[in-house]
């Protein structure tokens, strides 16, 4: 967790990390999950992806993470497409783009010590040996606000919120530039939810981390993201400034999404 890049550093808002250009994706079953989606994620910015269940949010995230390739259109990392044969560049991509998922219970191996779990990306990417990985894991655990001895303990000793902090520590240990978060607080109770949202906001500011947040909850998106993309049936129906979309949505679909949340944070 060395050399944090403050938000607002020169040109920090203008460097595209990941770009989707006119992307379509069709599952083997024939389902067209995405069509004509374009999205640019720049250094330090936070983009929310919203839409009802089945809208294509998870599929979009899988494309951004490189877990699937688009059926049509282009995905670019640092300005050019990823070629699986360029191992060094794939490694740089993996270190630079990390993810956190919804369920903090199933995502941590119960038999592994926390410092080993958190240091795993560094070992598997060949960036550190075991002792270097453990050292950086300890720093990452501190950065997410866990107690000093957390690394020596096991997942079952932690609550849901703490486990999500551990998952976040693992996601930031390789000093990524972009964090993809798929419903990161949906499994948590309301108080813990707010704490984890605050942590994500802090990490963004401290490390200049860009964030893509997938959520069906517009309140969480409003708390974290300046920009929002609304998906319906695999297409972008509305995109732009989060406050504008929340308070003056153009599309009836977006209006319905907004009215389905109990209270709008202003
Ligand atoms: P969301 O995350 O917004 O709920 P998804 O990206 O999971 O939406 O799904 C988009 C569409 O793709 C839906 O119609 C869904 O049924 C379909 N889909 C998702 N995963 C698969 C899969 N593995 N195989 C076939 N169809 C899928």
PDB file of C-alpha atoms and ligand atoms in Angstrom:
ATOM      1  CA  UNK A   1       0.000   0.000   0.000  1.00  0.00           C
ATOM      2  CA  UNK A   2       2.799   2.395  -0.840  1.00  0.00           C
ATOM      3  CA  UNK A   3       2.701   5.553  -2.952  1.00  0.00           C
ATOM      4  CA  UNK A   4      -0.963   6.474  -2.747  1.00  0.00           C
ATOM      5  CA  UNK A   5      -2.152   8.637  -5.617  1.00  0.00           C
ATOM      6  CA  UNK A   6      -4.305  11.432  -4.291  1.00  0.00           C
ATOM      7  CA  UNK A   7      -7.503  12.203  -6.144  1.00  0.00           C
ATOM      8  CA  UNK A   8      -7.144  15.319  -8.184  1.00  0.00           C
ATOM      9  CA  UNK A   9      -3.504  14.680  -9.087  1.00  0.00           C
ATOM     10  CA  UNK A  10      -2.585  16.275 -12.442  1.00  0.00           C
ATOM     11  CA  UNK A  11      -4.573  14.672 -15.256  1.00  0.00           C
ATOM     12  CA  UNK A  12      -5.854  12.004 -12.860  1.00  0.00           C
ATOM     13  CA  UNK A  13      -9.332  12.402 -14.290  1.00  0.00           C
ATOM     14  CA  UNK A  14      -8.348  11.856 -17.874  1.00  0.00           C
ATOM     15  CA  UNK A  15      -6.535   8.528 -18.090  1.00  0.00           C
ATOM     16  CA  UNK A  16      -8.794   5.668 -19.225  1.00  0.00           C
ATOM     17  CA  UNK A  17      -8.030   2.447 -17.367  1.00  0.00           C
ATOM     18  CA  UNK A  18     -10.701   0.262 -18.937  1.00  0.00           C
ATOM     19  CA  UNK A  19     -12.928   0.898 -21.917  1.00  0.00           C
ATOM     20  CA  UNK A  20     -15.812  -1.025 -23.386  1.00  0.00           C
ATOM     21  CA  UNK A  21     -16.679  -0.010 -26.915  1.00  0.00           C
ATOM     22  CA  UNK A  22     -20.005  -1.021 -28.423  1.00  0.00           C
ATOM     23  CA  UNK A  23     -19.869  -4.332 -26.614  1.00  0.00           C
ATOM     24  CA  UNK A  24     -22.351  -7.147 -27.026  1.00  0.00           C
ATOM     25  CA  UNK A  25     -22.424 -10.447 -25.173  1.00  0.00           C
ATOM     26  CA  UNK A  26     -24.441 -13.556 -25.864  1.00  0.00           C
ATOM     27  CA  UNK A  27     -24.414 -16.623 -23.605  1.00  0.00           C
ATOM     28  CA  UNK A  28     -24.104 -20.070 -25.153  1.00  0.00           C
ATOM     29  CA  UNK A  29     -27.791 -20.550 -24.406  1.00  0.00           C
ATOM     30  CA  UNK A  30     -28.443 -17.763 -26.912  1.00  0.00           C
ATOM     31  CA  UNK A  31     -29.410 -15.119 -24.336  1.00  0.00           C
ATOM     32  CA  UNK A  32     -28.278 -11.692 -25.495  1.00  0.00           C
ATOM     33  CA  UNK A  33     -27.142 -10.347 -22.114  1.00  0.00           C
ATOM     34  CA  UNK A  34     -25.574  -7.100 -23.401  1.00  0.00           C
ATOM     35  CA  UNK A  35     -25.987  -5.064 -26.557  1.00  0.00           C
ATOM     36  CA  UNK A  36     -24.189  -1.930 -27.737  1.00  0.00           C
ATOM     37  CA  UNK A  37     -22.693  -1.049 -24.356  1.00  0.00           C
ATOM     38  CA  UNK A  38     -19.924   1.562 -24.209  1.00  0.00           C
ATOM     39  CA  UNK A  39     -18.231   2.617 -20.990  1.00  0.00           C
ATOM     40  CA  UNK A  40     -14.951   4.326 -20.130  1.00  0.00           C
ATOM     41  CA  UNK A  41     -13.532   4.147 -16.616  1.00  0.00           C
ATOM     42  CA  UNK A  42     -10.872   6.718 -15.872  1.00  0.00           C
ATOM     43  CA  UNK A  43      -8.349   7.014 -13.076  1.00  0.00           C
ATOM     44  CA  UNK A  44      -9.946   7.785  -9.729  1.00  0.00           C
ATOM     45  CA  UNK A  45     -13.572   7.969 -10.838  1.00  0.00           C
ATOM     46  CA  UNK A  46     -16.517   5.972  -9.509  1.00  0.00           C
ATOM     47  CA  UNK A  47     -19.211   4.638 -11.800  1.00  0.00           C
ATOM     48  CA  UNK A  48     -22.387   2.968 -10.619  1.00  0.00           C
ATOM     49  CA  UNK A  49     -24.119   0.289 -12.669  1.00  0.00           C
ATOM     50  CA  UNK A  50     -27.786  -0.096 -11.818  1.00  0.00           C
ATOM     51  CA  UNK A  51     -30.706  -2.009 -13.218  1.00  0.00           C
ATOM     52  CA  UNK A  52     -33.176  -4.631 -12.121  1.00  0.00           C
ATOM     53  CA  UNK A  53     -32.357  -8.313 -11.856  1.00  0.00           C
ATOM     54  CA  UNK A  54     -31.425  -9.761 -15.256  1.00  0.00           C
ATOM     55  CA  UNK A  55     -30.486  -6.359 -16.721  1.00  0.00           C
ATOM     56  CA  UNK A  56     -26.913  -7.524 -17.436  1.00  0.00           C
ATOM     57  CA  UNK A  57     -24.998  -5.980 -14.508  1.00  0.00           C
ATOM     58  CA  UNK A  58     -23.039  -9.108 -13.559  1.00  0.00           C
ATOM     59  CA  UNK A  59     -22.308  -9.910 -17.177  1.00  0.00           C
ATOM     60  CA  UNK A  60     -20.892  -6.411 -17.646  1.00  0.00           C
ATOM     61  CA  UNK A  61     -18.679  -6.923 -14.606  1.00  0.00           C
ATOM     62  CA  UNK A  62     -17.440 -10.271 -15.924  1.00  0.00           C
ATOM     63  CA  UNK A  63     -16.372  -8.560 -19.146  1.00  0.00           C
ATOM     64  CA  UNK A  64     -14.592  -5.804 -17.218  1.00  0.00           C
ATOM     65  CA  UNK A  65     -12.795  -8.427 -15.124  1.00  0.00           C
ATOM     66  CA  UNK A  66     -11.751 -10.362 -18.217  1.00  0.00           C
ATOM     67  CA  UNK A  67     -13.648 -13.486 -17.114  1.00  0.00           C
ATOM     68  CA  UNK A  68     -15.590 -13.434 -20.374  1.00  0.00           C
ATOM     69  CA  UNK A  69     -14.809 -11.898 -23.743  1.00  0.00           C
ATOM     70  CA  UNK A  70     -17.394  -9.873 -25.610  1.00  0.00           C
ATOM     71  CA  UNK A  71     -19.160 -11.563 -28.515  1.00  0.00           C
ATOM     72  CA  UNK A  72     -18.798  -8.309 -30.399  1.00  0.00           C
ATOM     73  CA  UNK A  73     -17.086  -4.989 -29.676  1.00  0.00           C
ATOM     74  CA  UNK A  74     -13.846  -4.200 -27.853  1.00  0.00           C
ATOM     75  CA  UNK A  75     -12.486  -4.163 -24.305  1.00  0.00           C
ATOM     76  CA  UNK A  76      -9.353  -2.073 -23.872  1.00  0.00           C
ATOM     77  CA  UNK A  77      -7.008  -1.889 -20.887  1.00  0.00           C
ATOM     78  CA  UNK A  78      -4.642   1.107 -20.814  1.00  0.00           C
ATOM     79  CA  UNK A  79      -5.647   1.923 -24.369  1.00  0.00           C
ATOM     80  CA  UNK A  80      -5.251  -1.442 -26.103  1.00  0.00           C
ATOM     81  CA  UNK A  81      -7.002  -4.829 -26.179  1.00  0.00           C
ATOM     82  CA  UNK A  82      -5.782  -7.553 -23.838  1.00  0.00           C
ATOM     83  CA  UNK A  83      -4.086 -10.426 -25.580  1.00  0.00           C
ATOM     84  CA  UNK A  84      -3.944 -13.552 -23.424  1.00  0.00           C
ATOM     85  CA  UNK A  85      -0.556 -14.455 -24.930  1.00  0.00           C
ATOM     86  CA  UNK A  86       1.085 -11.350 -23.512  1.00  0.00           C
ATOM     87  CA  UNK A  87       1.540 -12.813 -20.032  1.00  0.00           C
ATOM     88  CA  UNK A  88       3.260  -9.772 -18.544  1.00  0.00           C
ATOM     89  CA  UNK A  89       0.440  -7.488 -19.602  1.00  0.00           C
ATOM     90  CA  UNK A  90      -2.200  -9.918 -18.337  1.00  0.00           C
ATOM     91  CA  UNK A  91      -0.390  -9.913 -14.977  1.00  0.00           C
ATOM     92  CA  UNK A  92      -0.378  -6.132 -14.936  1.00  0.00           C
ATOM     93  CA  UNK A  93      -4.113  -6.182 -15.729  1.00  0.00           C
ATOM     94  CA  UNK A  94      -4.797  -8.652 -12.901  1.00  0.00           C
ATOM     95  CA  UNK A  95      -2.852  -6.536 -10.399  1.00  0.00           C
ATOM     96  CA  UNK A  96      -4.534  -3.334 -11.610  1.00  0.00           C
ATOM     97  CA  UNK A  97      -8.162  -4.481 -11.761  1.00  0.00           C
ATOM     98  CA  UNK A  98      -9.484  -6.316  -8.711  1.00  0.00           C
ATOM     99  CA  UNK A  99     -12.948  -7.267  -7.493  1.00  0.00           C
ATOM    100  CA  UNK A 100     -15.080  -7.656  -4.390  1.00  0.00           C
ATOM    101  CA  UNK A 101     -18.267  -9.723  -4.443  1.00  0.00           C
ATOM    102  CA  UNK A 102     -21.483  -9.835  -2.525  1.00  0.00           C
ATOM    103  CA  UNK A 103     -21.083 -12.772  -0.202  1.00  0.00           C
ATOM    104  CA  UNK A 104     -18.321 -12.361   2.392  1.00  0.00           C
ATOM    105  CA  UNK A 105     -19.050 -15.860   3.736  1.00  0.00           C
ATOM    106  CA  UNK A 106     -18.379 -18.023   0.708  1.00  0.00           C
ATOM    107  CA  UNK A 107     -15.519 -15.918  -0.683  1.00  0.00           C
ATOM    108  CA  UNK A 108     -12.924 -16.678   2.020  1.00  0.00           C
ATOM    109  CA  UNK A 109     -11.332 -20.143   2.341  1.00  0.00           C
ATOM    110  CA  UNK A 110     -12.156 -21.233   5.931  1.00  0.00           C
ATOM    111  CA  UNK A 111      -8.945 -23.273   6.301  1.00  0.00           C
ATOM    112  CA  UNK A 112      -6.551 -20.459   5.454  1.00  0.00           C
ATOM    113  CA  UNK A 113      -5.174 -17.851   7.802  1.00  0.00           C
ATOM    114  CA  UNK A 114      -6.296 -14.306   6.985  1.00  0.00           C
ATOM    115  CA  UNK A 115      -2.805 -13.044   6.083  1.00  0.00           C
ATOM    116  CA  UNK A 116      -2.496 -15.896   3.601  1.00  0.00           C
ATOM    117  CA  UNK A 117      -5.921 -15.185   2.084  1.00  0.00           C
ATOM    118  CA  UNK A 118      -5.178 -11.480   1.733  1.00  0.00           C
ATOM    119  CA  UNK A 119      -1.669 -12.012   0.319  1.00  0.00           C
ATOM    120  CA  UNK A 120      -2.854 -14.616  -2.231  1.00  0.00           C
ATOM    121  CA  UNK A 121      -3.074 -12.267  -5.266  1.00  0.00           C
ATOM    122  CA  UNK A 122       0.548 -11.218  -4.723  1.00  0.00           C
ATOM    123  CA  UNK A 123       1.758 -14.814  -4.608  1.00  0.00           C
ATOM    124  CA  UNK A 124      -0.334 -16.028  -7.532  1.00  0.00           C
ATOM    125  CA  UNK A 125       0.769 -13.069  -9.678  1.00  0.00           C
ATOM    126  CA  UNK A 126       4.394 -13.749  -8.732  1.00  0.00           C
ATOM    127  CA  UNK A 127       4.751 -10.242  -7.302  1.00  0.00           C
ATOM    128  CA  UNK A 128       5.950 -11.317  -3.847  1.00  0.00           C
ATOM    129  CA  UNK A 129       7.298 -14.384  -2.059  1.00  0.00           C
ATOM    130  CA  UNK A 130       5.456 -15.681   1.018  1.00  0.00           C
ATOM    131  CA  UNK A 131       7.075 -13.274   3.476  1.00  0.00           C
ATOM    132  CA  UNK A 132       6.654 -10.218   1.218  1.00  0.00           C
ATOM    133  CA  UNK A 133       3.008 -11.168   0.650  1.00  0.00           C
ATOM    134  CA  UNK A 134       2.403 -11.529   4.401  1.00  0.00           C
ATOM    135  CA  UNK A 135       4.002  -8.141   5.069  1.00  0.00           C
ATOM    136  CA  UNK A 136       1.852  -6.386   2.471  1.00  0.00           C
ATOM    137  CA  UNK A 137      -1.229  -8.314   3.647  1.00  0.00           C
ATOM    138  CA  UNK A 138      -0.697  -6.888   7.141  1.00  0.00           C
ATOM    139  CA  UNK A 139      -0.531  -3.358   5.715  1.00  0.00           C
ATOM    140  CA  UNK A 140      -3.716  -3.947   3.671  1.00  0.00           C
ATOM    141  CA  UNK A 141      -5.552  -5.293   6.747  1.00  0.00           C
ATOM    142  CA  UNK A 142      -4.552  -2.158   8.611  1.00  0.00           C
ATOM    143  CA  UNK A 143      -5.751   0.009   5.709  1.00  0.00           C
ATOM    144  CA  UNK A 144      -9.243  -1.530   5.937  1.00  0.00           C
ATOM    145  CA  UNK A 145      -9.417  -0.950   9.691  1.00  0.00           C
ATOM    146  CA  UNK A 146      -9.034  -4.481  11.067  1.00  0.00           C
ATOM    147  CA  UNK A 147      -7.250  -5.242  14.364  1.00  0.00           C
ATOM    148  CA  UNK A 148      -3.476  -5.791  14.253  1.00  0.00           C
ATOM    149  CA  UNK A 149      -3.667  -9.510  14.960  1.00  0.00           C
ATOM    150  CA  UNK A 150      -6.314 -10.150  12.261  1.00  0.00           C
ATOM    151  CA  UNK A 151      -3.759 -11.756   9.939  1.00  0.00           C
ATOM    152  CA  UNK A 152      -3.092 -14.585  12.361  1.00  0.00           C
ATOM    153  CA  UNK A 153      -6.747 -15.502  12.708  1.00  0.00           C
ATOM    154  CA  UNK A 154      -9.231 -17.499  10.574  1.00  0.00           C
ATOM    155  CA  UNK A 155     -12.399 -16.413   8.687  1.00  0.00           C
ATOM    156  CA  UNK A 156     -14.871 -17.963  11.181  1.00  0.00           C
ATOM    157  CA  UNK A 157     -13.576 -15.589  13.866  1.00  0.00           C
ATOM    158  CA  UNK A 158     -14.965 -12.570  11.998  1.00  0.00           C
ATOM    159  CA  UNK A 159     -18.408 -11.033  11.463  1.00  0.00           C
ATOM    160  CA  UNK A 160     -19.937 -10.428   8.021  1.00  0.00           C
ATOM    161  CA  UNK A 161     -18.780  -6.817   7.917  1.00  0.00           C
ATOM    162  CA  UNK A 162     -15.250  -7.755   8.984  1.00  0.00           C
ATOM    163  CA  UNK A 163     -15.149 -10.495   6.356  1.00  0.00           C
ATOM    164  CA  UNK A 164     -16.096  -7.981   3.720  1.00  0.00           C
ATOM    165  CA  UNK A 165     -13.205  -5.814   4.976  1.00  0.00           C
ATOM    166  CA  UNK A 166     -10.921  -8.842   4.568  1.00  0.00           C
ATOM    167  CA  UNK A 167     -12.188  -9.334   0.997  1.00  0.00           C
ATOM    168  CA  UNK A 168     -11.518  -5.647   0.338  1.00  0.00           C
ATOM    169  CA  UNK A 169      -8.002  -5.963   1.829  1.00  0.00           C
ATOM    170  CA  UNK A 170      -7.336  -8.852  -0.577  1.00  0.00           C
ATOM    171  CA  UNK A 171      -8.631  -6.734  -3.462  1.00  0.00           C
ATOM    172  CA  UNK A 172      -6.357  -3.766  -2.679  1.00  0.00           C
ATOM    173  CA  UNK A 173      -3.205  -5.655  -1.676  1.00  0.00           C
ATOM    174  CA  UNK A 174      -1.794  -5.555  -5.226  1.00  0.00           C
ATOM    175  CA  UNK A 175      -2.187  -1.752  -5.381  1.00  0.00           C
ATOM    176  CA  UNK A 176      -4.923  -1.867  -8.040  1.00  0.00           C
ATOM    177  CA  UNK A 177      -6.087   1.202  -9.924  1.00  0.00           C
ATOM    178  CA  UNK A 178      -9.637  -0.066 -10.331  1.00  0.00           C
ATOM    179  CA  UNK A 179     -11.877  -1.923  -7.938  1.00  0.00           C
ATOM    180  CA  UNK A 180     -14.978  -3.683  -9.271  1.00  0.00           C
ATOM    181  CA  UNK A 181     -17.580  -4.239  -6.586  1.00  0.00           C
ATOM    182  CA  UNK A 182     -20.620  -6.456  -7.193  1.00  0.00           C
ATOM    183  CA  UNK A 183     -23.309  -5.711  -4.581  1.00  0.00           C
ATOM    184  CA  UNK A 184     -20.566  -5.389  -1.917  1.00  0.00           C
ATOM    185  CA  UNK A 185     -22.906  -4.408   0.919  1.00  0.00           C
ATOM    186  CA  UNK A 186     -26.161  -6.169   0.012  1.00  0.00           C
ATOM    187  CA  UNK A 187     -25.527  -9.078   2.376  1.00  0.00           C
ATOM    188  CA  UNK A 188     -24.810  -6.800   5.345  1.00  0.00           C
ATOM    189  CA  UNK A 189     -27.086  -5.219   7.951  1.00  0.00           C
ATOM    190  CA  UNK A 190     -27.746  -1.477   7.706  1.00  0.00           C
ATOM    191  CA  UNK A 191     -25.106  -0.248  10.208  1.00  0.00           C
ATOM    192  CA  UNK A 192     -22.369  -2.435   8.768  1.00  0.00           C
ATOM    193  CA  UNK A 193     -23.447  -1.418   5.285  1.00  0.00           C
ATOM    194  CA  UNK A 194     -22.767   2.251   6.033  1.00  0.00           C
ATOM    195  CA  UNK A 195     -19.354   1.410   7.540  1.00  0.00           C
ATOM    196  CA  UNK A 196     -18.293  -0.554   4.460  1.00  0.00           C
ATOM    197  CA  UNK A 197     -19.561   2.215   2.143  1.00  0.00           C
ATOM    198  CA  UNK A 198     -17.482   4.721   4.164  1.00  0.00           C
ATOM    199  CA  UNK A 199     -14.452   2.450   3.879  1.00  0.00           C
ATOM    200  CA  UNK A 200     -14.794   2.237   0.087  1.00  0.00           C
ATOM    201  CA  UNK A 201     -15.067   6.033  -0.107  1.00  0.00           C
ATOM    202  CA  UNK A 202     -11.954   6.409   2.074  1.00  0.00           C
ATOM    203  CA  UNK A 203      -9.922   3.977  -0.006  1.00  0.00           C
ATOM    204  CA  UNK A 204     -10.905   5.815  -3.167  1.00  0.00           C
ATOM    205  CA  UNK A 205      -9.690   9.073  -1.745  1.00  0.00           C
ATOM    206  CA  UNK A 206      -6.548   7.691  -0.157  1.00  0.00           C
ATOM    207  CA  UNK A 207      -5.315   5.639  -3.098  1.00  0.00           C
ATOM    208  CA  UNK A 208      -6.966   7.385  -6.027  1.00  0.00           C
ATOM    209  CA  UNK A 209      -8.751   4.106  -6.718  1.00  0.00           C
ATOM    210  CA  UNK A 210     -11.345   4.039  -9.477  1.00  0.00           C
ATOM    211  CA  UNK A 211     -14.516   2.142  -8.607  1.00  0.00           C
ATOM    212  CA  UNK A 212     -17.212   0.358 -10.568  1.00  0.00           C
ATOM    213  CA  UNK A 213     -20.082  -0.415  -8.268  1.00  0.00           C
ATOM    214  CA  UNK A 214     -22.821  -2.793  -9.337  1.00  0.00           C
ATOM    215  CA  UNK A 215     -25.905  -2.485  -7.197  1.00  0.00           C
ATOM    216  CA  UNK A 216     -29.634  -2.729  -7.373  1.00  0.00           C
ATOM    217  CA  UNK A 217     -29.608  -0.162  -4.555  1.00  0.00           C
ATOM    218  CA  UNK A 218     -29.482   3.386  -5.875  1.00  0.00           C
ATOM    219  CA  UNK A 219     -28.830   4.726  -2.369  1.00  0.00           C
ATOM    220  CA  UNK A 220     -25.460   2.940  -2.217  1.00  0.00           C
ATOM    221  CA  UNK A 221     -24.619   4.140  -5.711  1.00  0.00           C
ATOM    222  CA  UNK A 222     -25.554   7.727  -4.792  1.00  0.00           C
ATOM    223  CA  UNK A 223     -23.262   7.554  -1.754  1.00  0.00           C
ATOM    224  CA  UNK A 224     -20.233   6.468  -3.769  1.00  0.00           C
ATOM    225  CA  UNK A 225     -20.496   7.263  -7.469  1.00  0.00           C
ATOM    226  CA  UNK A 226     -20.479  10.528  -9.425  1.00  0.00           C
ATOM    227  CA  UNK A 227     -21.529   8.768 -12.580  1.00  0.00           C
ATOM    228  CA  UNK A 228     -24.210   6.144 -13.162  1.00  0.00           C
ATOM    229  CA  UNK A 229     -25.154   3.835 -15.977  1.00  0.00           C
ATOM    230  CA  UNK A 230     -28.685   2.435 -16.060  1.00  0.00           C
ATOM    231  CA  UNK A 231     -29.067  -0.959 -17.743  1.00  0.00           C
ATOM    232  CA  UNK A 232     -32.321  -2.439 -18.957  1.00  0.00           C
ATOM    233  CA  UNK A 233     -32.431  -5.708 -20.865  1.00  0.00           C
ATOM    234  CA  UNK A 234     -28.705  -5.500 -21.630  1.00  0.00           C
ATOM    235  CA  UNK A 235     -28.837  -1.977 -23.057  1.00  0.00           C
ATOM    236  CA  UNK A 236     -27.811   1.350 -21.557  1.00  0.00           C
ATOM    237  CA  UNK A 237     -31.043   3.321 -21.239  1.00  0.00           C
ATOM    238  CA  UNK A 238     -29.608   6.261 -19.318  1.00  0.00           C
ATOM    239  CA  UNK A 239     -26.106   7.365 -18.304  1.00  0.00           C
ATOM    240  CA  UNK A 240     -24.619  10.443 -16.712  1.00  0.00           C
ATOM    241  CA  UNK A 241     -24.301  12.388 -13.504  1.00  0.00           C
ATOM    242  CA  UNK A 242     -25.664  10.346 -10.550  1.00  0.00           C
ATOM    243  CA  UNK A 243     -27.405  13.286  -8.853  1.00  0.00           C
ATOM    244  CA  UNK A 244     -29.089  14.256 -12.101  1.00  0.00           C
ATOM    245  CA  UNK A 245     -30.266  10.697 -12.755  1.00  0.00           C
ATOM    246  CA  UNK A 246     -31.596  10.343  -9.215  1.00  0.00           C
ATOM    247  CA  UNK A 247     -33.395  13.647  -9.050  1.00  0.00           C
ATOM    248  CA  UNK A 248     -34.389  14.171 -12.658  1.00  0.00           C
ATOM    249  CA  UNK A 249     -34.413  10.831 -14.471  1.00  0.00           C
ATOM    250  CA  UNK A 250     -35.265  10.888 -18.169  1.00  0.00           C
ATOM    251  CA  UNK A 251     -36.460   7.310 -18.504  1.00  0.00           C
ATOM    252  CA  UNK A 252     -39.627   5.821 -16.990  1.00  0.00           C
ATOM    253  CA  UNK A 253     -37.557   2.685 -16.239  1.00  0.00           C
ATOM    254  CA  UNK A 254     -35.123   4.742 -14.124  1.00  0.00           C
ATOM    255  CA  UNK A 255     -38.046   6.435 -12.387  1.00  0.00           C
ATOM    256  CA  UNK A 256     -39.418   3.009 -11.471  1.00  0.00           C
ATOM    257  CA  UNK A 257     -36.023   1.921 -10.124  1.00  0.00           C
ATOM    258  CA  UNK A 258     -35.842   5.058  -7.992  1.00  0.00           C
ATOM    259  CA  UNK A 259     -39.338   4.683  -6.623  1.00  0.00           C
ATOM    260  CA  UNK A 260     -38.479   1.139  -5.542  1.00  0.00           C
ATOM    261  CA  UNK A 261     -35.941   2.403  -2.986  1.00  0.00           C
ATOM    262  CA  UNK A 262     -37.344   3.414   0.369  1.00  0.00           C
ATOM    263  CA  UNK A 263     -35.442   6.668   0.986  1.00  0.00           C
ATOM    264  CA  UNK A 264     -33.202   8.807  -1.182  1.00  0.00           C
ATOM    265  CA  UNK A 265     -30.092  10.165   0.497  1.00  0.00           C
ATOM    266  CA  UNK A 266     -29.611  13.775  -0.574  1.00  0.00           C
TER     267      UNK A 266
HETATM  268  P1  LIG B   1     -27.986  -8.932 -13.476  1.00  0.00           P
HETATM  269  O1  LIG B   1     -26.616  -9.058 -12.901  1.00  0.00           O
HETATM  270  O2  LIG B   1     -28.329  -7.512 -13.812  1.00  0.00           O
HETATM  271  O3  LIG B   1     -29.040  -9.571 -12.634  1.00  0.00           O
HETATM  272  P2  LIG B   1     -27.060 -10.833 -15.441  1.00  0.00           P
HETATM  273  O4  LIG B   1     -25.860 -10.225 -16.083  1.00  0.00           O
HETATM  274  O5  LIG B   1     -26.821 -11.863 -14.385  1.00  0.00           O
HETATM  275  O6  LIG B   1     -28.007  -9.669 -14.879  1.00  0.00           O
HETATM  276  O7  LIG B   1     -27.966 -11.500 -16.559  1.00  0.00           O
HETATM  277  C1  LIG B   1     -28.276 -10.879 -17.809  1.00  0.00           C
HETATM  278  C2  LIG B   1     -29.042 -11.881 -18.681  1.00  0.00           C
HETATM  279  O8  LIG B   1     -28.210 -12.986 -18.988  1.00  0.00           O
HETATM  280  C3  LIG B   1     -30.274 -12.463 -17.992  1.00  0.00           C
HETATM  281  O9  LIG B   1     -31.260 -12.662 -18.977  1.00  0.00           O
HETATM  282  C4  LIG B   1     -29.793 -13.793 -17.450  1.00  0.00           C
HETATM  283  O10 LIG B   1     -30.844 -14.719 -17.373  1.00  0.00           O
HETATM  284  C5  LIG B   1     -28.770 -14.203 -18.501  1.00  0.00           C
HETATM  285  N1  LIG B   1     -27.669 -15.009 -17.938  1.00  0.00           N
HETATM  286  C6  LIG B   1     -26.873 -14.688 -16.897  1.00  0.00           C
HETATM  287  N2  LIG B   1     -25.952 -15.630 -16.678  1.00  0.00           N
HETATM  288  C7  LIG B   1     -26.158 -16.595 -17.619  1.00  0.00           C
HETATM  289  C8  LIG B   1     -25.532 -17.857 -17.922  1.00  0.00           C
HETATM  290  N3  LIG B   1     -24.481 -18.304 -17.232  1.00  0.00           N
HETATM  291  N4  LIG B   1     -26.031 -18.554 -18.963  1.00  0.00           N
HETATM  292  C9  LIG B   1     -27.084 -18.116 -19.685  1.00  0.00           C
HETATM  293  N5  LIG B   1     -27.723 -16.951 -19.449  1.00  0.00           N
HETATM  294  C10 LIG B   1     -27.267 -16.195 -18.429  1.00  0.00           C
END
